[in-house]
Structures are given as C-alpha cells and as structure tokens.
Amino acid sequence: MVKVTRHDFTTRSDKTLSYLDAGPHDGPLMIFIHGWPAIASTWTPQLTTFASLGFRVVAPDMPGYGVSYKTKDKSDYSMQNVVTTLLSLLKHLERREAIWIGHDWGASVVWAFLAHNPEFCTGVVNMCIPYRTLEMGVDELVKYANRDIYPEDEYPNAQWDYQVFYQDQANLDKAIAFYEVDIDNFLKAIYRPQNSAGHDKPAITATVCEDGGWFGGADKPPQTPLETSLLDEHTLRHLGDAFRAGGFWAPTAYYLNHDANKEWAEDWSVNEGVVSIPTLFIEALHDHVADTHNSTVKEPMQSYCRKHTEVSIEAGHWVAMEKPEQVNAAIARWILTAIPSAWPFDKKTPLKRNR
C-alpha cells in the first residue's frame, strides 16, 4: 500500500509551503499542481497510482491553500511569485527537473513555469487550460471566446465574466462571503460531473457581473446532495476543513493579478515562449467553462508547443477526479512514448518481450 506523507519547508521568501510526498525517494519526480478551489489531496488518485509505479510524486498545497502560507498581499499570488515558490520546492527536493502536472489555475502556473524555466522540466502535462491563455491574463482568454455562443454585445467577457467580477473590491468581498457562508454546499455545487447537455449553451459563469454574483446572484450556494457531486464524505470533510480554516481570500487572490501576469508573460526569457519540451494536454470534453472543444483557445498552444500531444476525455472540468483511470493511463502512455527515459525501469532487470 502506498504511504503518502506530509512535509513542510521554508521557501526563499521565508514562507512555509506544505506538500504531500509518496513513492521511492530516488524515483523520477512528478509534481502535481492543483487549481481553484482545491488542495493537494485532490490528486490522491494520481499520487497513489504513480507512486506505485516507481515515481516519486509530490503535490503541494499551493500558496494560499490548505496548510501552506497565506498572506493578504495579492502579489504573493502572481504567476511570477508562485513560480518562484515552485523553484524553491524543486531545490528543497534536491532535484534538477521534474515532470510537472497542472489543472485549472495549476495548469496556468505550470505553463508559466515552463515558459520561463524549461531547463527544470522533463515534461509537462496540463488539463483544461491551454498554453498562452490564462497565465497571460483574462483578456487573453476572452480573445478566443466562441462568439456564436457568447455574442459580444450580450456576453462581453464570455464565460470568463466571473473573473472580471472579482476586479471590483465590493464584488470580491461579496463573492468571498458567498463562498464562506456555506462552504460544504459551495464545494458540492462546484465539484460536479458534467456531460454534453451543456454544449452550445452559455455557461453560468457568463453572467456573474450582470447577476451580481454566482448562481444568479443568490445569497448562498444551492443545497446540493453529496451523491450528485464528485466528492465522498472524506474528501468533502478534508476540503471543507481546509477552507473553513484558511478562507477563500488567498485562493481567490490568484484572480487579482491579471495585469501583472500579462506583463511578466510578455517578457519571455526563453525562446519567445516557443516550447521544445514534450507536452501533453488533457482536454475535458464536457468542461463548459474551459470549452477547449468548442473554441479556438488551443491554437496558441498547438503553435508554440513543438513536441505536443493531446488526449480528449469524456468528462467535465474535474477530469482527474471524474475519470482518474483514463487520466492516469493517458499520462503513463505519454511518458512511455514521449519521454521513455523518465520511466522508472529497474535498470538491473531488462524488459523482456513475448515472442
């Protein structure tokens, strides 16, 4: 049975980052980066699988989340500062490089890490959010909106309207109060599976500014039965306790750095953003917000990533939780084909093929 342990370390900026660790200490390193609103343990199906295959797997509670550091300085959650924290993590682990895996905001952080620090990447796997989009600011995402679904006069910010909502301080305060008034029901409502029924329809996130808040401007999250979500009682309790202890301000502060992120992204330090490291993009076909299947948002990624693979999975936004076996198989297959030297073969026991 795989044993997952928790560790803390002090970053270069004298802040405490906490992470989960499993697998052989000398195995090839995989680092899993979660998004909003999640914590390290949401990667458990991936951590246990790849640790059992001989990888060393690490998943931090990202800055602002779980038991990692939290501040009230929004700049601590800019791409540049978060990437710097991940560089500290890699140094702490005494490794030169890793396979980096991200989802949601975590995907954007990993893309930014890759763009500025490719020498520390064996390969990169990201889910739902393509390269050269969110890490460059919300305006970059809006450029690729499907205007057949989101006419500009009616939905100026398309499905990314909720991110624009946070830019007003009063709205930010209102959103955070909404999340925190009933954390369990908010999490159950967010962590839900999706299907094709939402295709070709505006997402609920497209009218947050007009409605004055989430779910039509409601005062509190809707009552959501646990069985309709992707969470079990243990995962809900773990997530809920994390956000009850730490709140939602710091996690939501990632959305407050679009201008700073854009400025840093435009200052490409390596090859003007062109990527030669092997990359894998896992597309969630039923993600109604990050609708990569129904827009042109993947085009920059396909243009800039020169050793690129894509896999599409019939799942919603939480693809790694909804379809963990398919996600794990896609990652394993990609490692074996795109970066076979990163697979933890026992060098003393050569592979034998059936004849």
GROMACS .gro file of C-alpha atoms in nm:
model
  355
    1MET     CA    1   0.000   0.000   0.000
    2VAL     CA    2   0.129   0.345  -0.095
    3LYS     CA    3   0.211   0.566   0.201
    4VAL     CA    4   0.156   0.938   0.145
    5THR     CA    5   0.330   1.168   0.392
    6ARG     CA    6   0.310   1.543   0.454
    7HIS     CA    7   0.611   1.769   0.483
    8ASP     CA    8   0.673   2.142   0.524
    9PHE     CA    9   0.964   2.357   0.418
   10THR     CA   10   1.058   2.724   0.423
   11THR     CA   11   1.072   2.898   0.084
   12ARG     CA   12   1.325   3.153  -0.034
   13SER     CA   13   1.087   3.425   0.083
   14ASP     CA   14   1.072   3.275   0.435
   15LYS     CA   15   0.721   3.134   0.398
   16THR     CA   16   0.606   2.781   0.478
   17LEU     CA   17   0.488   2.558   0.194
   18SER     CA   18   0.333   2.220   0.274
   19TYR     CA   19   0.331   1.924   0.036
   20LEU     CA   20   0.236   1.558   0.007
   21ASP     CA   21   0.507   1.310  -0.088
   22ALA     CA   22   0.495   0.942  -0.187
   23GLY     CA   23   0.688   0.682  -0.379
   24PRO     CA   24   1.058   0.590  -0.379
   25HIS     CA   25   1.278   0.884  -0.287
   26ASP     CA   26   1.506   0.823  -0.584
   27GLY     CA   27   1.228   0.766  -0.838
   28PRO     CA   28   1.168   1.003  -1.131
   29LEU     CA   29   0.997   1.311  -0.991
   30MET     CA   30   0.640   1.415  -1.075
   31ILE     CA   31   0.499   1.735  -0.920
   32PHE     CA   32   0.121   1.787  -0.925
   33ILE     CA   33  -0.017   2.144  -0.907
   34HIS     CA   34  -0.382   2.194  -0.816
   35GLY     CA   35  -0.611   2.481  -0.909
   36TRP     CA   36  -0.906   2.670  -0.758
   37PRO     CA   37  -1.063   2.572  -0.521
   38ALA     CA   38  -0.864   2.261  -0.438
   39ILE     CA   39  -0.585   2.125  -0.218
   40ALA     CA   40  -0.302   1.879  -0.268
   41SER     CA   41  -0.504   1.573  -0.168
   42THR     CA   42  -0.740   1.613  -0.464
   43TRP     CA   43  -0.457   1.450  -0.661
   44THR     CA   44  -0.475   1.132  -0.449
   45PRO     CA   45  -0.578   0.900  -0.741
   46GLN     CA   46  -0.272   1.018  -0.933
   47LEU     CA   47  -0.034   1.018  -0.636
   48THR     CA   48  -0.110   0.662  -0.536
   49THR     CA   49  -0.102   0.529  -0.892
   50PHE     CA   50   0.227   0.681  -0.999
   51ALA     CA   51   0.397   0.618  -0.664
   52SER     CA   52   0.308   0.251  -0.703
   53LEU     CA   53   0.472   0.256  -1.048
   54GLY     CA   54   0.802   0.377  -0.902
   55PHE     CA   55   0.777   0.754  -0.939
   56ARG     CA   56   0.838   0.996  -0.657
   57VAL     CA   57   0.522   1.206  -0.650
   58VAL     CA   58   0.484   1.543  -0.481
   59ALA     CA   59   0.175   1.765  -0.455
   60PRO     CA   60   0.194   2.097  -0.270
   61ASP     CA   61  -0.089   2.284  -0.111
   62MET     CA   62  -0.041   2.585  -0.333
   63PRO     CA   63   0.026   2.926  -0.176
   64GLY     CA   64  -0.296   3.046  -0.013
   65TYR     CA   65  -0.439   2.694   0.023
   66GLY     CA   66  -0.456   2.417   0.280
   67VAL     CA   67  -0.180   2.442   0.536
   68SER     CA   68   0.059   2.638   0.315
   69TYR     CA   69   0.127   3.005   0.375
   70LYS     CA   70  -0.144   3.267   0.339
   71THR     CA   71  -0.099   3.643   0.322
   72LYS     CA   72  -0.321   3.940   0.243
   73ASP     CA   73  -0.081   4.065  -0.024
   74LYS     CA   74  -0.230   3.983  -0.364
   75SER     CA   75   0.112   3.999  -0.531
   76ASP     CA   76   0.213   3.684  -0.343
   77TYR     CA   77  -0.024   3.501  -0.579
   78SER     CA   78   0.106   3.644  -0.906
   79MET     CA   79   0.247   3.398  -1.158
   80GLN     CA   80   0.599   3.525  -1.107
   81ASN     CA   81   0.592   3.484  -0.730
   82VAL     CA   82   0.416   3.148  -0.735
   83VAL     CA   83   0.664   3.015  -0.992
   84THR     CA   84   0.947   3.136  -0.768
   85THR     CA   85   0.792   2.935  -0.485
   86LEU     CA   86   0.788   2.623  -0.704
   87LEU     CA   87   1.154   2.675  -0.786
   88SER     CA   88   1.216   2.675  -0.410
   89LEU     CA   89   1.023   2.350  -0.383
   90LEU     CA   90   1.233   2.186  -0.654
   91LYS     CA   91   1.553   2.297  -0.481
   92HIS     CA   92   1.423   2.171  -0.147
   93LEU     CA   93   1.357   1.831  -0.307
   94GLU     CA   94   1.720   1.834  -0.426
   95ARG     CA   95   1.621   1.774  -0.786
   96ARG     CA   96   1.721   1.942  -1.107
   97GLU     CA   97   1.399   1.872  -1.300
   98ALA     CA   98   1.056   1.711  -1.282
   99ILE     CA   99   0.752   1.616  -1.482
  100TRP     CA  100   0.508   1.893  -1.391
  101ILE     CA  101   0.134   1.826  -1.398
  102GLY     CA  102  -0.128   2.100  -1.354
  103HIS     CA  103  -0.504   2.152  -1.357
  104ASP     CA  104  -0.711   2.471  -1.379
  105TRP     CA  105  -0.506   2.758  -1.224
  106GLY     CA  106  -0.243   2.496  -1.155
  107ALA     CA  107  -0.217   2.437  -1.530
  108SER     CA  108  -0.161   2.808  -1.588
  109VAL     CA  109   0.111   2.814  -1.323
  110VAL     CA  110   0.281   2.513  -1.481
  111TRP     CA  111   0.264   2.673  -1.828
  112ALA     CA  112   0.422   2.988  -1.686
  113PHE     CA  113   0.687   2.781  -1.511
  114LEU     CA  114   0.765   2.604  -1.839
  115ALA     CA  115   0.781   2.926  -2.042
  116HIS     CA  116   1.038   3.082  -1.809
  117ASN     CA  117   1.221   2.775  -1.677
  118PRO     CA  118   1.217   2.492  -1.936
  119GLU     CA  119   1.551   2.363  -1.810
  120PHE     CA  120   1.374   2.241  -1.494
  121CYS     CA  121   1.109   2.045  -1.687
  122THR     CA  122   1.146   1.686  -1.804
  123GLY     CA  123   0.798   1.722  -1.949
  124VAL     CA  124   0.469   1.898  -1.880
  125VAL     CA  125   0.112   1.769  -1.853
  126ASN     CA  126  -0.175   2.013  -1.819
  127MET     CA  127  -0.550   1.973  -1.800
  128CYS     CA  128  -0.832   2.202  -1.918
  129ILE     CA  129  -0.638   2.529  -1.955
  130PRO     CA  130  -0.416   2.556  -2.268
  131TYR     CA  131  -0.081   2.729  -2.301
  132ARG     CA  132  -0.056   3.107  -2.355
  133THR     CA  133  -0.403   3.183  -2.222
  134LEU     CA  134  -0.488   3.232  -1.854
  135GLU     CA  135  -0.127   3.278  -1.745
  136MET     CA  136  -0.128   3.585  -1.974
  137GLY     CA  137  -0.437   3.742  -1.813
  138VAL     CA  138  -0.812   3.711  -1.853
  139ASP     CA  139  -0.818   3.936  -2.160
  140GLU     CA  140  -0.615   3.673  -2.343
  141LEU     CA  141  -0.878   3.411  -2.267
  142VAL     CA  142  -1.161   3.632  -2.388
  143LYS     CA  143  -0.991   3.669  -2.728
  144TYR     CA  144  -1.071   3.307  -2.804
  145ALA     CA  145  -1.435   3.305  -2.694
  146ASN     CA  146  -1.685   3.139  -2.924
  147ARG     CA  147  -1.896   3.440  -3.020
  148ASP     CA  148  -2.168   3.220  -3.167
  149ILE     CA  149  -2.240   3.106  -2.812
  150TYR     CA  150  -2.134   3.431  -2.644
  151PRO     CA  151  -2.237   3.730  -2.863
  152GLU     CA  152  -2.011   4.016  -2.763
  153ASP     CA  153  -2.293   4.265  -2.705
  154GLU     CA  154  -2.461   4.027  -2.460
  155TYR     CA  155  -2.160   3.850  -2.307
  156PRO     CA  156  -1.861   4.086  -2.340
  157ASN     CA  157  -1.644   3.868  -2.116
  158ALA     CA  158  -1.791   3.540  -2.241
  159GLN     CA  159  -1.769   3.257  -1.989
  160TRP     CA  160  -1.483   3.433  -1.811
  161ASP     CA  161  -1.716   3.700  -1.673
  162TYR     CA  162  -1.678   3.568  -1.317
  163GLN     CA  163  -1.308   3.657  -1.326
  164VAL     CA  164  -1.389   4.014  -1.424
  165PHE     CA  165  -1.641   4.028  -1.137
  166TYR     CA  166  -1.357   3.998  -0.886
  167GLN     CA  167  -1.185   4.312  -1.013
  168ASP     CA  168  -1.423   4.533  -0.815
  169GLN     CA  169  -1.341   4.525  -0.443
  170ALA     CA  170  -1.705   4.520  -0.334
  171ASN     CA  171  -1.775   4.232  -0.570
  172LEU     CA  172  -1.469   4.045  -0.445
  173ASP     CA  173  -1.585   4.081  -0.087
  174LYS     CA  174  -1.934   3.967  -0.185
  175ALA     CA  175  -1.801   3.662  -0.368
  176ILE     CA  176  -1.582   3.552  -0.080
  177ALA     CA  177  -1.868   3.595   0.167
  178PHE     CA  178  -2.084   3.383  -0.064
  179TYR     CA  179  -1.829   3.101  -0.073
  180GLU     CA  180  -1.775   3.109   0.301
  181VAL     CA  181  -2.138   3.126   0.417
  182ASP     CA  182  -2.191   2.760   0.329
  183ILE     CA  183  -1.860   2.604   0.229
  184ASP     CA  184  -1.980   2.245   0.203
  185ASN     CA  185  -2.266   2.323  -0.033
  186PHE     CA  186  -2.045   2.552  -0.240
  187LEU     CA  187  -1.789   2.274  -0.283
  188LYS     CA  188  -2.056   2.018  -0.370
  189ALA     CA  189  -2.204   2.255  -0.626
  190ILE     CA  190  -1.864   2.325  -0.783
  191TYR     CA  191  -1.734   1.967  -0.781
  192ARG     CA  192  -2.000   1.821  -1.006
  193PRO     CA  193  -1.967   1.598  -1.312
  194GLN     CA  194  -2.067   1.744  -1.648
  195ASN     CA  195  -2.198   1.600  -1.972
  196SER     CA  196  -2.274   1.704  -2.326
  197ALA     CA  197  -2.604   1.868  -2.228
  198GLY     CA  198  -2.423   2.196  -2.169
  199HIS     CA  199  -2.265   2.218  -2.511
  200ASP     CA  200  -2.357   2.520  -2.725
  201LYS     CA  201  -2.513   2.699  -2.426
  202PRO     CA  202  -2.368   2.989  -2.224
  203ALA     CA  203  -2.206   2.874  -1.901
  204ILE     CA  204  -2.340   3.002  -1.569
  205THR     CA  205  -2.013   3.193  -1.525
  206ALA     CA  206  -2.100   3.423  -1.819
  207THR     CA  207  -2.350   3.641  -1.629
  208VAL     CA  208  -2.192   3.680  -1.286
  209CYS     CA  209  -2.138   4.056  -1.329
  210GLU     CA  210  -2.491   4.114  -1.456
  211ASP     CA  211  -2.642   3.894  -1.186
  212GLY     CA  212  -2.438   4.049  -0.910
  213GLY     CA  213  -2.285   3.719  -0.806
  214TRP     CA  214  -2.273   3.344  -0.858
  215PHE     CA  215  -2.580   3.130  -0.923
  216GLY     CA  216  -2.791   3.422  -1.036
  217GLY     CA  217  -2.679   3.647  -0.754
  218ALA     CA  218  -2.800   3.413  -0.480
  219ASP     CA  219  -2.721   3.489  -0.116
  220LYS     CA  220  -2.581   3.143  -0.054
  221PRO     CA  221  -2.483   2.834  -0.253
  222PRO     CA  222  -2.762   2.597  -0.356
  223GLN     CA  223  -2.838   2.289  -0.148
  224THR     CA  224  -2.656   2.012  -0.330
  225PRO     CA  225  -2.682   1.641  -0.241
  226LEU     CA  226  -2.343   1.482  -0.188
  227GLU     CA  227  -2.425   1.198  -0.426
  228THR     CA  228  -2.465   1.440  -0.716
  229SER     CA  229  -2.109   1.566  -0.670
  230LEU     CA  230  -1.771   1.404  -0.733
  231LEU     CA  231  -1.690   1.416  -0.362
  232ASP     CA  232  -1.724   1.147  -0.099
  233GLU     CA  233  -1.770   1.226   0.269
  234HIS     CA  234  -1.399   1.204   0.346
  235THR     CA  235  -1.292   1.432   0.060
  236LEU     CA  236  -1.567   1.683   0.135
  237ARG     CA  237  -1.468   1.698   0.501
  238HIS     CA  238  -1.099   1.740   0.413
  239LEU     CA  239  -1.169   2.015   0.158
  240GLY     CA  240  -1.427   2.185   0.378
  241ASP     CA  241  -1.200   2.189   0.680
  242ALA     CA  242  -0.919   2.339   0.472
  243PHE     CA  243  -1.135   2.629   0.353
  244ARG     CA  244  -1.301   2.679   0.689
  245ALA     CA  245  -0.956   2.720   0.840
  246GLY     CA  246  -0.798   2.930   0.567
  247GLY     CA  247  -1.089   3.101   0.395
  248PHE     CA  248  -1.123   3.194   0.028
  249TRP     CA  249  -0.948   3.531   0.007
  250ALA     CA  250  -0.600   3.399  -0.063
  251PRO     CA  251  -0.712   3.136  -0.317
  252THR     CA  252  -0.922   3.396  -0.499
  253ALA     CA  253  -0.630   3.642  -0.498
  254TYR     CA  254  -0.487   3.447  -0.793
  255TYR     CA  255  -0.756   3.622  -1.000
  256LEU     CA  256  -0.634   3.968  -0.892
  257ASN     CA  257  -0.303   3.960  -1.079
  258HIS     CA  258  -0.407   3.956  -1.444
  259ASP     CA  259  -0.218   4.275  -1.533
  260ALA     CA  260   0.099   4.168  -1.353
  261ASN     CA  261   0.077   3.822  -1.506
  262LYS     CA  262   0.041   3.967  -1.854
  263GLU     CA  263   0.340   4.193  -1.809
  264TRP     CA  264   0.556   3.903  -1.688
  265ALA     CA  265   0.430   3.670  -1.961
  266GLU     CA  266   0.522   3.917  -2.232
  267ASP     CA  267   0.878   3.925  -2.103
  268TRP     CA  268   0.959   3.577  -2.231
  269SER     CA  269   1.306   3.486  -2.114
  270VAL     CA  270   1.339   3.167  -2.319
  271ASN     CA  271   1.290   3.145  -2.696
  272GLU     CA  272   0.996   3.389  -2.702
  273GLY     CA  273   0.767   3.128  -2.549
  274VAL     CA  274   0.831   2.853  -2.801
  275VAL     CA  275   0.843   2.521  -2.617
  276SER     CA  276   1.060   2.226  -2.719
  277ILE     CA  277   0.999   2.022  -2.402
  278PRO     CA  278   0.746   1.736  -2.454
  279THR     CA  279   0.396   1.848  -2.354
  280LEU     CA  280   0.065   1.669  -2.304
  281PHE     CA  281  -0.270   1.845  -2.293
  282ILE     CA  282  -0.565   1.656  -2.145
  283GLU     CA  283  -0.888   1.804  -2.277
  284ALA     CA  284  -1.208   1.761  -2.076
  285LEU     CA  285  -1.471   1.743  -2.349
  286HIS     CA  286  -1.758   1.843  -2.120
  287ASP     CA  287  -1.590   2.135  -1.946
  288HIS     CA  288  -1.845   2.409  -2.012
  289VAL     CA  289  -1.624   2.695  -1.897
  290ALA     CA  290  -1.282   2.597  -2.032
  291ASP     CA  291  -1.452   2.481  -2.350
  292THR     CA  292  -1.143   2.387  -2.547
  293HIS     CA  293  -1.354   2.159  -2.765
  294ASN     CA  294  -1.577   2.440  -2.887
  295SER     CA  295  -1.346   2.739  -2.938
  296THR     CA  296  -1.007   2.835  -3.081
  297VAL     CA  297  -0.839   2.860  -2.743
  298LYS     CA  298  -0.599   2.571  -2.812
  299GLU     CA  299  -0.447   2.732  -3.120
  300PRO     CA  300  -0.161   2.918  -2.946
  301MET     CA  301  -0.064   2.602  -2.758
  302GLN     CA  302  -0.063   2.397  -3.076
  303SER     CA  303   0.151   2.660  -3.246
  304TYR     CA  304   0.406   2.719  -2.968
  305CYS     CA  305   0.448   2.363  -2.833
  306ARG     CA  306   0.666   2.172  -3.079
  307LYS     CA  307   0.658   1.825  -2.915
  308HIS     CA  308   0.293   1.825  -2.830
  309THR     CA  309   0.035   1.553  -2.762
  310GLU     CA  310  -0.336   1.589  -2.688
  311VAL     CA  311  -0.585   1.347  -2.535
  312SER     CA  312  -0.960   1.413  -2.509
  313ILE     CA  313  -1.161   1.255  -2.228
  314GLU     CA  314  -1.539   1.245  -2.186
  315ALA     CA  315  -1.550   1.433  -1.856
  316GLY     CA  316  -1.615   1.771  -1.704
  317HIS     CA  317  -1.374   2.020  -1.552
  318TRP     CA  318  -1.262   1.789  -1.269
  319VAL     CA  319  -1.137   1.535  -1.518
  320ALA     CA  320  -0.865   1.385  -1.295
  321MET     CA  321  -1.123   1.311  -1.026
  322GLU     CA  322  -1.409   1.212  -1.256
  323LYS     CA  323  -1.207   0.982  -1.482
  324PRO     CA  324  -0.887   0.903  -1.287
  325GLU     CA  325  -0.813   0.575  -1.465
  326GLN     CA  326  -0.830   0.739  -1.807
  327VAL     CA  327  -0.621   1.035  -1.696
  328ASN     CA  328  -0.358   0.813  -1.536
  329ALA     CA  329  -0.343   0.589  -1.842
  330ALA     CA  330  -0.302   0.891  -2.071
  331ILE     CA  331  -0.015   1.027  -1.863
  332ALA     CA  332   0.158   0.688  -1.838
  333ARG     CA  333   0.125   0.625  -2.211
  334TRP     CA  334   0.263   0.970  -2.290
  335ILE     CA  335   0.564   0.924  -2.062
  336LEU     CA  336   0.643   0.589  -2.222
  337THR     CA  337   0.623   0.731  -2.574
  338ALA     CA  338   0.733   1.095  -2.541
  339ILE     CA  339   0.994   1.070  -2.263
  340PRO     CA  340   1.066   0.698  -2.212
  341SER     CA  341   1.390   0.774  -2.030
  342ALA     CA  342   1.177   0.921  -1.749
  343TRP     CA  343   1.002   0.591  -1.683
  344PRO     CA  344   1.128   0.422  -1.363
  345PHE     CA  345   1.251   0.097  -1.516
  346ASP     CA  346   1.465  -0.125  -1.299
  347LYS     CA  347   1.796  -0.084  -1.479
  348LYS     CA  348   1.914  -0.423  -1.343
  349THR     CA  349   1.621  -0.611  -1.494
  350PRO     CA  350   1.592  -0.555  -1.869
  351LEU     CA  351   1.248  -0.569  -2.027
  352LYS     CA  352   1.153  -0.895  -2.190
  353ARG     CA  353   0.918  -0.912  -2.484
  354ASN     CA  354   0.687  -1.201  -2.560
  355ARG     CA  355   0.765  -1.359  -2.895
   0.00000   0.00000   0.00000
